[in-house]
Short mmCIF file of C-alpha atoms and ligand atoms in Angstrom, two decimals:
data_model
loop_
_atom_site.label_atom_id
_atom_site.label_comp_id
_atom_site.label_asym_id
_atom_site.label_seq_id
_atom_site.Cartn_x
_atom_site.Cartn_y
_atom_site.Cartn_z
CA MET A 1 0.90 -38.97 -47.44
CA GLY A 2 -0.30 -37.75 -44.04
CA VAL A 3 1.78 -35.82 -41.51
CA GLU A 4 3.70 -38.10 -39.17
CA ARG A 5 2.30 -38.27 -35.62
CA HIS A 6 4.26 -36.46 -32.90
CA VAL A 7 4.73 -38.81 -29.95
CA VAL A 8 5.69 -37.19 -26.66
CA SER A 9 5.88 -38.17 -23.03
CA PRO A 10 5.59 -35.57 -20.30
CA GLY A 11 8.96 -34.61 -18.87
CA GLU A 12 10.46 -34.13 -15.43
CA ASP A 13 8.66 -30.84 -14.80
CA PHE A 14 5.30 -32.54 -15.29
CA HIS A 15 6.13 -35.38 -12.91
CA ARG A 16 7.55 -32.94 -10.34
CA THR A 17 4.39 -30.82 -10.51
CA TYR A 18 1.69 -33.52 -10.34
CA SER A 19 0.97 -36.52 -8.12
CA ALA A 20 0.08 -39.90 -9.66
CA ALA A 21 -3.61 -39.26 -8.85
CA GLN A 22 -3.49 -35.84 -10.53
CA ILE A 23 -1.82 -37.33 -13.61
CA ASP A 24 -4.67 -39.86 -13.85
CA ALA A 25 -7.21 -37.04 -13.42
CA ILE A 26 -5.54 -35.09 -16.24
CA ALA A 27 -5.58 -38.09 -18.61
CA ASP A 28 -9.24 -38.82 -17.68
CA ALA A 29 -10.34 -35.20 -18.18
CA ILE A 30 -8.64 -35.00 -21.58
CA GLU A 31 -10.05 -38.33 -22.77
CA GLU A 32 -13.54 -38.07 -21.30
CA ARG A 33 -14.40 -34.39 -21.69
CA GLY A 34 -11.65 -32.94 -23.89
CA GLU A 35 -10.42 -30.61 -21.15
CA PHE A 36 -7.22 -29.92 -19.23
CA PRO A 37 -8.37 -29.29 -15.60
CA TYR A 38 -7.64 -25.58 -15.24
CA GLU A 39 -7.28 -25.69 -11.44
CA LEU A 40 -4.16 -27.85 -11.89
CA THR A 41 -2.42 -25.06 -13.80
CA TYR A 42 -1.98 -23.19 -10.49
CA LEU A 43 0.49 -25.83 -9.31
CA GLY A 44 4.27 -25.57 -9.64
CA ASP A 45 5.47 -22.75 -11.89
CA GLY A 46 1.85 -21.92 -12.70
CA SER A 47 1.65 -20.09 -9.36
CA GLU A 48 4.30 -17.60 -10.52
CA LEU A 49 2.60 -17.14 -13.88
CA TRP A 50 -0.62 -16.44 -12.05
CA ARG A 51 0.96 -14.01 -9.61
CA ALA A 52 2.64 -12.15 -12.48
CA GLY A 53 -0.72 -11.81 -14.24
CA GLU A 54 -2.63 -10.68 -11.16
CA ALA A 55 -3.44 -6.97 -11.01
CA GLN A 56 -0.81 -5.51 -8.70
CA SER A 57 -2.26 -2.51 -7.02
CA GLY A 58 -2.82 -1.09 -3.60
CA MET A 59 -6.39 -0.24 -4.62
CA GLU A 60 -9.18 -0.95 -2.20
CA THR A 61 -10.85 -4.26 -3.06
CA LEU A 62 -14.63 -4.74 -3.20
CA PRO A 63 -14.75 -6.90 -0.03
CA GLU A 64 -12.77 -4.24 1.84
CA ARG A 65 -15.05 -1.47 0.57
CA HIS A 66 -18.12 -3.35 1.81
CA ALA A 67 -16.56 -4.86 4.95
CA GLY A 68 -19.01 -3.10 7.30
CA ALA A 69 -22.07 -4.32 5.37
CA LEU A 70 -20.65 -7.86 5.22
CA LEU A 71 -20.06 -7.92 8.96
CA ALA A 72 -23.61 -6.69 9.51
CA LEU A 73 -24.92 -9.85 7.77
CA ALA A 74 -23.49 -12.04 10.56
CA PRO A 75 -25.43 -12.32 13.83
CA PRO A 76 -24.73 -9.24 16.02
CA SER A 77 -21.49 -9.49 18.05
CA SER A 78 -20.84 -13.05 16.83
CA PRO A 79 -17.19 -13.75 15.98
CA VAL A 80 -16.69 -14.48 12.30
CA ARG A 81 -14.27 -16.94 10.70
CA ILE A 82 -13.26 -16.17 7.13
CA VAL A 83 -13.03 -19.40 5.10
CA ASP A 84 -11.37 -18.62 1.79
CA LEU A 85 -11.89 -21.16 -1.02
CA GLY A 86 -8.98 -20.65 -3.42
CA PRO A 87 -7.25 -17.68 -1.75
CA GLY A 88 -4.59 -16.97 -4.38
CA THR A 89 -2.34 -14.34 -2.82
CA THR A 90 -5.22 -13.32 -0.45
CA ARG A 91 -5.29 -9.85 -2.02
CA PRO A 92 -9.12 -9.57 -2.01
CA VAL A 93 -9.50 -10.47 1.68
CA ARG A 94 -6.64 -8.80 3.56
CA GLY A 95 -8.54 -5.49 3.94
CA LEU A 96 -11.52 -7.49 5.17
CA ILE A 97 -9.38 -9.31 7.75
CA ARG A 98 -8.07 -5.93 8.94
CA HIS A 99 -11.61 -4.58 9.29
CA PHE A 100 -12.84 -7.63 11.25
CA LEU A 101 -9.77 -7.48 13.52
CA ASP A 102 -10.29 -3.76 14.19
CA ALA A 103 -13.92 -4.51 15.08
CA SER A 104 -12.72 -7.38 17.38
CA ARG A 105 -14.93 -9.77 15.41
CA LEU A 106 -12.39 -12.05 13.71
CA ALA A 107 -12.60 -15.66 14.95
CA GLY A 108 -9.86 -16.69 12.49
CA TYR A 109 -8.93 -17.08 8.85
CA ARG A 110 -8.71 -20.42 7.04
CA GLY A 111 -7.78 -20.80 3.38
CA ILE A 112 -7.84 -23.92 1.20
CA ASP A 113 -6.00 -24.10 -2.08
CA ILE A 114 -5.13 -26.93 -4.44
CA SER A 115 -1.66 -25.48 -5.00
CA ALA A 116 1.11 -25.70 -2.36
CA GLU A 117 2.98 -22.92 -4.16
CA ILE A 118 -0.06 -20.61 -4.08
CA LEU A 119 -0.38 -21.34 -0.35
CA ASP A 120 3.25 -20.23 0.10
CA LEU A 121 2.37 -16.93 -1.60
CA ALA A 122 -0.75 -16.60 0.58
CA GLY A 123 1.24 -17.30 3.76
CA GLU A 124 3.91 -14.75 2.82
CA ALA A 125 1.33 -12.02 2.16
CA LEU A 126 -0.62 -12.74 5.37
CA ARG A 127 2.53 -12.79 7.53
CA ALA A 128 3.66 -9.47 6.05
CA ASP A 129 0.34 -7.74 6.87
CA PHE A 130 -0.54 -9.57 10.10
CA PRO A 131 2.72 -10.66 11.78
CA GLU A 132 0.99 -11.24 15.13
CA GLN A 133 -1.77 -13.51 13.81
CA ARG A 134 -1.76 -17.27 13.24
CA PHE A 135 -3.86 -18.22 10.24
CA GLU A 136 -4.67 -21.67 8.86
CA LEU A 137 -3.73 -22.61 5.31
CA CYS A 138 -4.65 -26.08 4.04
CA GLN A 139 -3.84 -27.81 0.81
CA GLY A 140 -6.83 -29.53 -0.78
CA ASP A 141 -9.52 -29.52 -3.44
CA PHE A 142 -12.65 -27.62 -2.45
CA THR A 143 -14.66 -29.47 -5.11
CA GLY A 144 -13.92 -32.70 -3.19
CA PRO A 145 -13.58 -33.72 0.46
CA GLY A 146 -11.48 -30.61 1.21
CA LEU A 147 -14.68 -28.55 1.45
CA ALA A 148 -16.12 -30.35 4.49
CA ARG A 149 -12.65 -30.35 6.07
CA VAL A 150 -12.44 -26.54 6.08
CA LEU A 151 -16.07 -26.07 7.09
CA PRO A 152 -16.62 -28.40 10.05
CA ALA A 153 -19.59 -27.65 12.34
CA GLU A 154 -18.69 -24.59 14.39
CA PRO A 155 -21.34 -23.55 16.92
CA ASP A 156 -19.47 -20.54 18.34
CA ALA A 157 -18.68 -18.57 15.19
CA ALA A 158 -20.39 -17.56 11.99
CA ARG A 159 -18.39 -18.21 8.81
CA LEU A 160 -17.88 -15.92 5.86
CA VAL A 161 -17.23 -18.35 3.00
CA VAL A 162 -15.33 -16.60 0.21
CA LEU A 163 -15.07 -17.53 -3.47
CA ALA A 164 -13.30 -14.47 -4.85
CA GLY A 165 -11.94 -13.53 -8.26
CA GLY A 166 -14.44 -15.58 -10.29
CA THR A 167 -13.10 -18.83 -8.81
CA ALA A 168 -16.62 -20.33 -8.68
CA TYR A 169 -17.04 -19.75 -12.41
CA ASN A 170 -13.98 -21.58 -13.74
CA VAL A 171 -15.40 -25.02 -12.83
CA PRO A 172 -17.46 -27.11 -15.30
CA ASP A 173 -20.55 -27.04 -13.05
CA PRO A 174 -20.74 -23.88 -10.87
CA ASP A 175 -24.29 -24.76 -9.66
CA ARG A 176 -23.04 -28.03 -8.25
CA LEU A 177 -20.22 -26.26 -6.41
CA LEU A 178 -22.57 -23.61 -4.98
CA ARG A 179 -25.05 -26.28 -3.83
CA ARG A 180 -22.27 -28.25 -2.14
CA VAL A 181 -21.05 -25.10 -0.39
CA ARG A 182 -24.63 -24.36 0.69
CA ALA A 183 -24.95 -27.88 2.10
CA VAL A 184 -22.03 -27.42 4.53
CA MET A 185 -23.03 -23.90 5.61
CA ASN A 186 -24.96 -23.11 8.78
CA ASP A 187 -27.96 -20.79 8.76
CA HIS A 188 -25.96 -17.88 10.17
CA ASP A 189 -23.05 -18.22 7.71
CA VAL A 190 -22.55 -15.85 4.77
CA LEU A 191 -21.31 -16.59 1.24
CA LEU A 192 -19.22 -13.95 -0.50
CA LEU A 193 -18.49 -14.00 -4.24
CA THR A 194 -16.57 -11.54 -6.34
CA LEU A 195 -16.64 -12.02 -10.08
CA ARG A 196 -16.89 -10.34 -13.45
CA ILE A 197 -20.32 -10.11 -15.06
CA ASP A 198 -21.52 -9.39 -18.58
CA THR A 199 -22.94 -5.85 -18.51
CA GLY A 200 -23.69 -5.91 -22.26
CA VAL A 201 -21.17 -3.12 -22.94
CA ASP A 202 -17.56 -3.44 -24.10
CA ARG A 203 -18.18 -7.04 -25.11
CA PRO A 204 -14.99 -8.50 -26.57
CA PRO A 205 -15.19 -9.29 -30.32
CA PHE A 206 -14.59 -13.03 -29.69
CA MET A 207 -18.08 -13.19 -28.17
CA ASP A 208 -19.53 -12.85 -31.69
CA LYS A 209 -16.88 -14.70 -33.64
CA ILE A 210 -14.26 -17.15 -32.39
CA SER A 211 -10.84 -15.55 -32.38
CA VAL A 212 -8.12 -17.85 -33.68
CA GLY A 213 -4.75 -17.13 -32.07
CA GLY A 214 -5.90 -15.15 -29.06
CA PRO A 215 -6.40 -13.57 -26.67
CA TYR A 216 -5.21 -16.08 -24.06
CA LYS A 217 -2.98 -16.02 -20.99
CA PRO A 218 0.25 -18.01 -20.73
CA GLN A 219 -1.03 -20.10 -17.80
CA GLN A 220 -3.97 -21.26 -19.90
CA LEU A 221 -1.54 -23.17 -22.13
CA MET A 222 0.75 -24.24 -19.30
CA GLY A 223 -0.84 -27.66 -18.85
CA LEU A 224 -0.29 -28.56 -22.51
CA ASP A 225 3.25 -27.15 -22.36
CA LEU A 226 3.97 -29.47 -19.43
CA LEU A 227 2.62 -32.42 -21.39
CA GLY A 228 5.25 -31.66 -24.03
CA ILE A 229 2.72 -30.58 -26.68
CA ASP A 230 4.43 -28.02 -28.89
CA ARG A 231 2.45 -24.82 -29.47
CA SER A 232 3.04 -25.08 -33.23
CA TRP A 233 0.98 -28.33 -33.35
CA TYR A 234 -2.29 -26.54 -32.58
CA VAL A 235 -4.06 -23.20 -32.89
CA THR A 236 -5.85 -21.52 -30.00
CA GLU A 237 -9.50 -20.51 -30.21
CA THR A 238 -11.00 -17.95 -27.83
CA GLY A 239 -14.76 -17.67 -27.94
CA PHE A 240 -18.13 -17.66 -26.24
CA ASP A 241 -20.56 -20.55 -25.97
CA PRO A 242 -24.03 -18.94 -25.80
CA VAL A 243 -25.69 -22.17 -24.68
CA ARG A 244 -23.51 -22.48 -21.58
CA SER A 245 -22.90 -18.68 -21.26
CA GLU A 246 -19.22 -19.51 -21.12
CA VAL A 247 -16.15 -17.74 -22.39
CA PHE A 248 -13.54 -20.33 -23.30
CA VAL A 249 -10.01 -20.82 -24.52
CA ARG A 250 -9.42 -24.11 -26.30
CA VAL A 251 -6.86 -25.52 -28.69
CA ARG A 252 -7.57 -27.17 -32.02
CA PHE A 253 -4.94 -29.64 -33.19
CA ALA A 254 -3.46 -29.08 -36.62
CA GLU A 255 -1.24 -32.17 -36.51
CA PRO A 256 -1.63 -35.67 -35.06
CA VAL A 257 -0.15 -36.00 -31.57
CA ALA A 258 0.11 -38.86 -29.07
CA VAL A 259 0.93 -38.28 -25.40
CA ALA A 260 2.24 -41.32 -23.54
CA PHE A 261 1.40 -41.19 -19.82
CA GLY A 262 3.31 -44.30 -18.78
CA ALA A 263 1.22 -47.26 -19.97
CA ARG A 264 -1.62 -45.03 -21.16
CA THR A 265 -1.57 -43.08 -24.42
CA VAL A 266 -3.91 -40.23 -25.30
CA SER A 267 -4.07 -39.38 -29.01
CA PHE A 268 -5.25 -36.27 -30.82
CA GLU A 269 -6.18 -36.10 -34.49
CA PRO A 270 -6.17 -32.90 -36.57
CA GLY A 271 -9.37 -31.01 -35.72
CA ASP A 272 -9.61 -32.44 -32.16
CA ARG A 273 -10.09 -29.81 -29.48
CA VAL A 274 -9.02 -29.51 -25.84
CA LEU A 275 -10.57 -26.88 -23.59
CA VAL A 276 -7.99 -25.18 -21.38
CA TRP A 277 -10.05 -22.46 -19.66
CA ARG A 278 -13.69 -21.67 -19.11
CA TYR A 279 -15.52 -18.88 -17.35
CA LEU A 280 -19.26 -18.60 -16.81
CA TYR A 281 -19.97 -15.12 -18.16
CA GLN A 282 -23.49 -14.04 -17.32
CA ASP A 283 -25.34 -10.87 -16.39
CA GLY A 284 -26.19 -9.72 -12.88
CA ALA A 285 -29.75 -11.06 -13.01
CA ALA A 286 -28.44 -14.53 -13.93
CA VAL A 287 -25.98 -14.43 -11.00
CA ARG A 288 -28.85 -13.61 -8.63
CA ASP A 289 -31.06 -16.38 -10.11
CA GLN A 290 -28.27 -18.86 -9.80
CA LEU A 291 -27.68 -18.07 -6.13
CA THR A 292 -31.42 -18.36 -5.46
CA ARG A 293 -31.78 -21.75 -7.16
CA CYS A 294 -28.68 -23.02 -5.33
CA GLY A 295 -30.25 -22.32 -1.93
CA PHE A 296 -29.21 -18.76 -1.11
CA ARG A 297 -30.89 -15.45 -0.46
CA VAL A 298 -28.95 -12.56 -1.98
CA ARG A 299 -28.32 -9.88 0.65
CA LEU A 300 -25.78 -7.58 -1.01
CA PHE A 301 -25.07 -6.98 -4.69
CA GLU A 302 -22.52 -4.24 -5.36
CA HIS A 303 -20.70 -3.13 -8.49
CA GLY A 304 -17.07 -2.05 -8.66
CA ASP A 305 -16.07 1.19 -10.35
CA ASP A 306 -15.91 -0.46 -13.79
CA ARG A 307 -19.45 -1.95 -13.26
CA GLN A 308 -18.20 -5.37 -14.44
CA MET A 309 -16.68 -6.58 -11.18
CA ILE A 310 -19.38 -7.33 -8.66
CA LEU A 311 -19.57 -8.45 -5.07
CA ALA A 312 -22.49 -10.67 -4.10
CA ALA A 313 -23.15 -11.76 -0.53
CA ALA A 314 -25.83 -14.30 0.28
CA THR A 315 -27.13 -16.22 3.25
CA PRO A 316 -28.67 -19.70 3.20
CA SER A 317 -32.36 -19.52 2.36
CA GLN A 318 -34.78 -21.49 4.46
CA GLU A 319 -36.71 -22.99 1.56
CA ASP A 320 -35.95 -26.55 0.61
CA GLN A 321 -34.09 -26.39 -2.73
CA THR A 322 -34.31 -30.06 -3.63
C1 SAM B 1 -8.79 -17.18 -10.00
S1 SAM B 1 -7.72 -17.54 -8.64
C2 SAM B 1 -8.47 -16.45 -7.44
C3 SAM B 1 -7.58 -16.18 -6.26
C4 SAM B 1 -8.15 -15.20 -5.23
N1 SAM B 1 -9.38 -15.72 -4.64
C5 SAM B 1 -8.38 -13.85 -5.85
O1 SAM B 1 -9.54 -13.49 -6.04
O2 SAM B 1 -7.40 -13.15 -6.12
C6 SAM B 1 -8.29 -19.16 -8.16
C7 SAM B 1 -7.60 -19.76 -6.95
O3 SAM B 1 -8.33 -20.92 -6.52
C8 SAM B 1 -7.48 -22.05 -6.46
N2 SAM B 1 -8.31 -23.21 -6.86
C9 SAM B 1 -8.94 -23.36 -8.05
N3 SAM B 1 -9.66 -24.50 -8.03
C10 SAM B 1 -9.47 -25.07 -6.83
C11 SAM B 1 -9.96 -26.25 -6.22
N4 SAM B 1 -10.77 -27.09 -6.87
N5 SAM B 1 -9.60 -26.52 -4.93
C12 SAM B 1 -8.76 -25.68 -4.27
N6 SAM B 1 -8.26 -24.54 -4.80
C13 SAM B 1 -8.61 -24.24 -6.07
C14 SAM B 1 -6.33 -21.74 -7.38
O4 SAM B 1 -5.17 -22.47 -7.05
C15 SAM B 1 -6.18 -20.22 -7.18
O5 SAM B 1 -5.39 -19.92 -6.08
#
């Protein structure tokens, strides 16, 4: 006799955290591509989990360290607006804002984040460091119409478009995101990425062999927790997909489960998998190639002290990338 199916319906926390459209997007992503959309784990209590996991240190960030070189990529004496896609707590950019203000070159700061709670954290941190300044924080999805909204045509300022902390590499199709960002940038704008690359040293063991049971971070399982899926009904698998150059955390069901989203039910059989986190993990040369094929010319490429964190700055290239 088989194991009886667990039937759950997401509770109050889930409905408080997500809109009806987001709930549909979650059910679609699980059914169509076997994935819980990771960006939605930053909403609600996920923001606190993320803040708790973020490195807390007063250390100089890479953008701050290279603020002078970044400013030099904008047209001379032009004011620069920082447009931060997924600001988190704004930790990577506050030193940069300070530098641009001191140089009298800051036209403004605008951040867009999918999570209202993350935006509260961002606002708090910005007010604490810059009590005199008024900055813009908008809630929205930068993979959708939110991108054009935060990057309208702006003839009087150059924009420094920031995707910090590997944010560009958690999405299923980073090339598509980079091309869309390129399409709304002006010729004198600058793209800034910070991310972790594969240097070939200190490679975690799960890159050779999938690790069952870890490592993973609590927020990577938060979406499934909110759905009411008990952690004892699946095992986690952390690994590396060499075809996609992606590190992933996914769950593999050990028991049959059905999740009832109102009228819609999504079922999992033993052996079914759901991806809960992905990260494009590639070497420096691949990062450069990617920027080039997505319509950029790499202007700065700097390593952090541990060699794995890098800062890449790029300007739109003139060649047609179609
Ligand atoms: C990995 S954190 C990085 C935060 C910050 N840039 C840093 O480096 O510390 C990703 C951030 O992007 C936001 N985010 C992820 N996907 C998003 C999307 N599609 N639209 C808007 N914000 C998104 C998350 O809510 C979170 O604040």
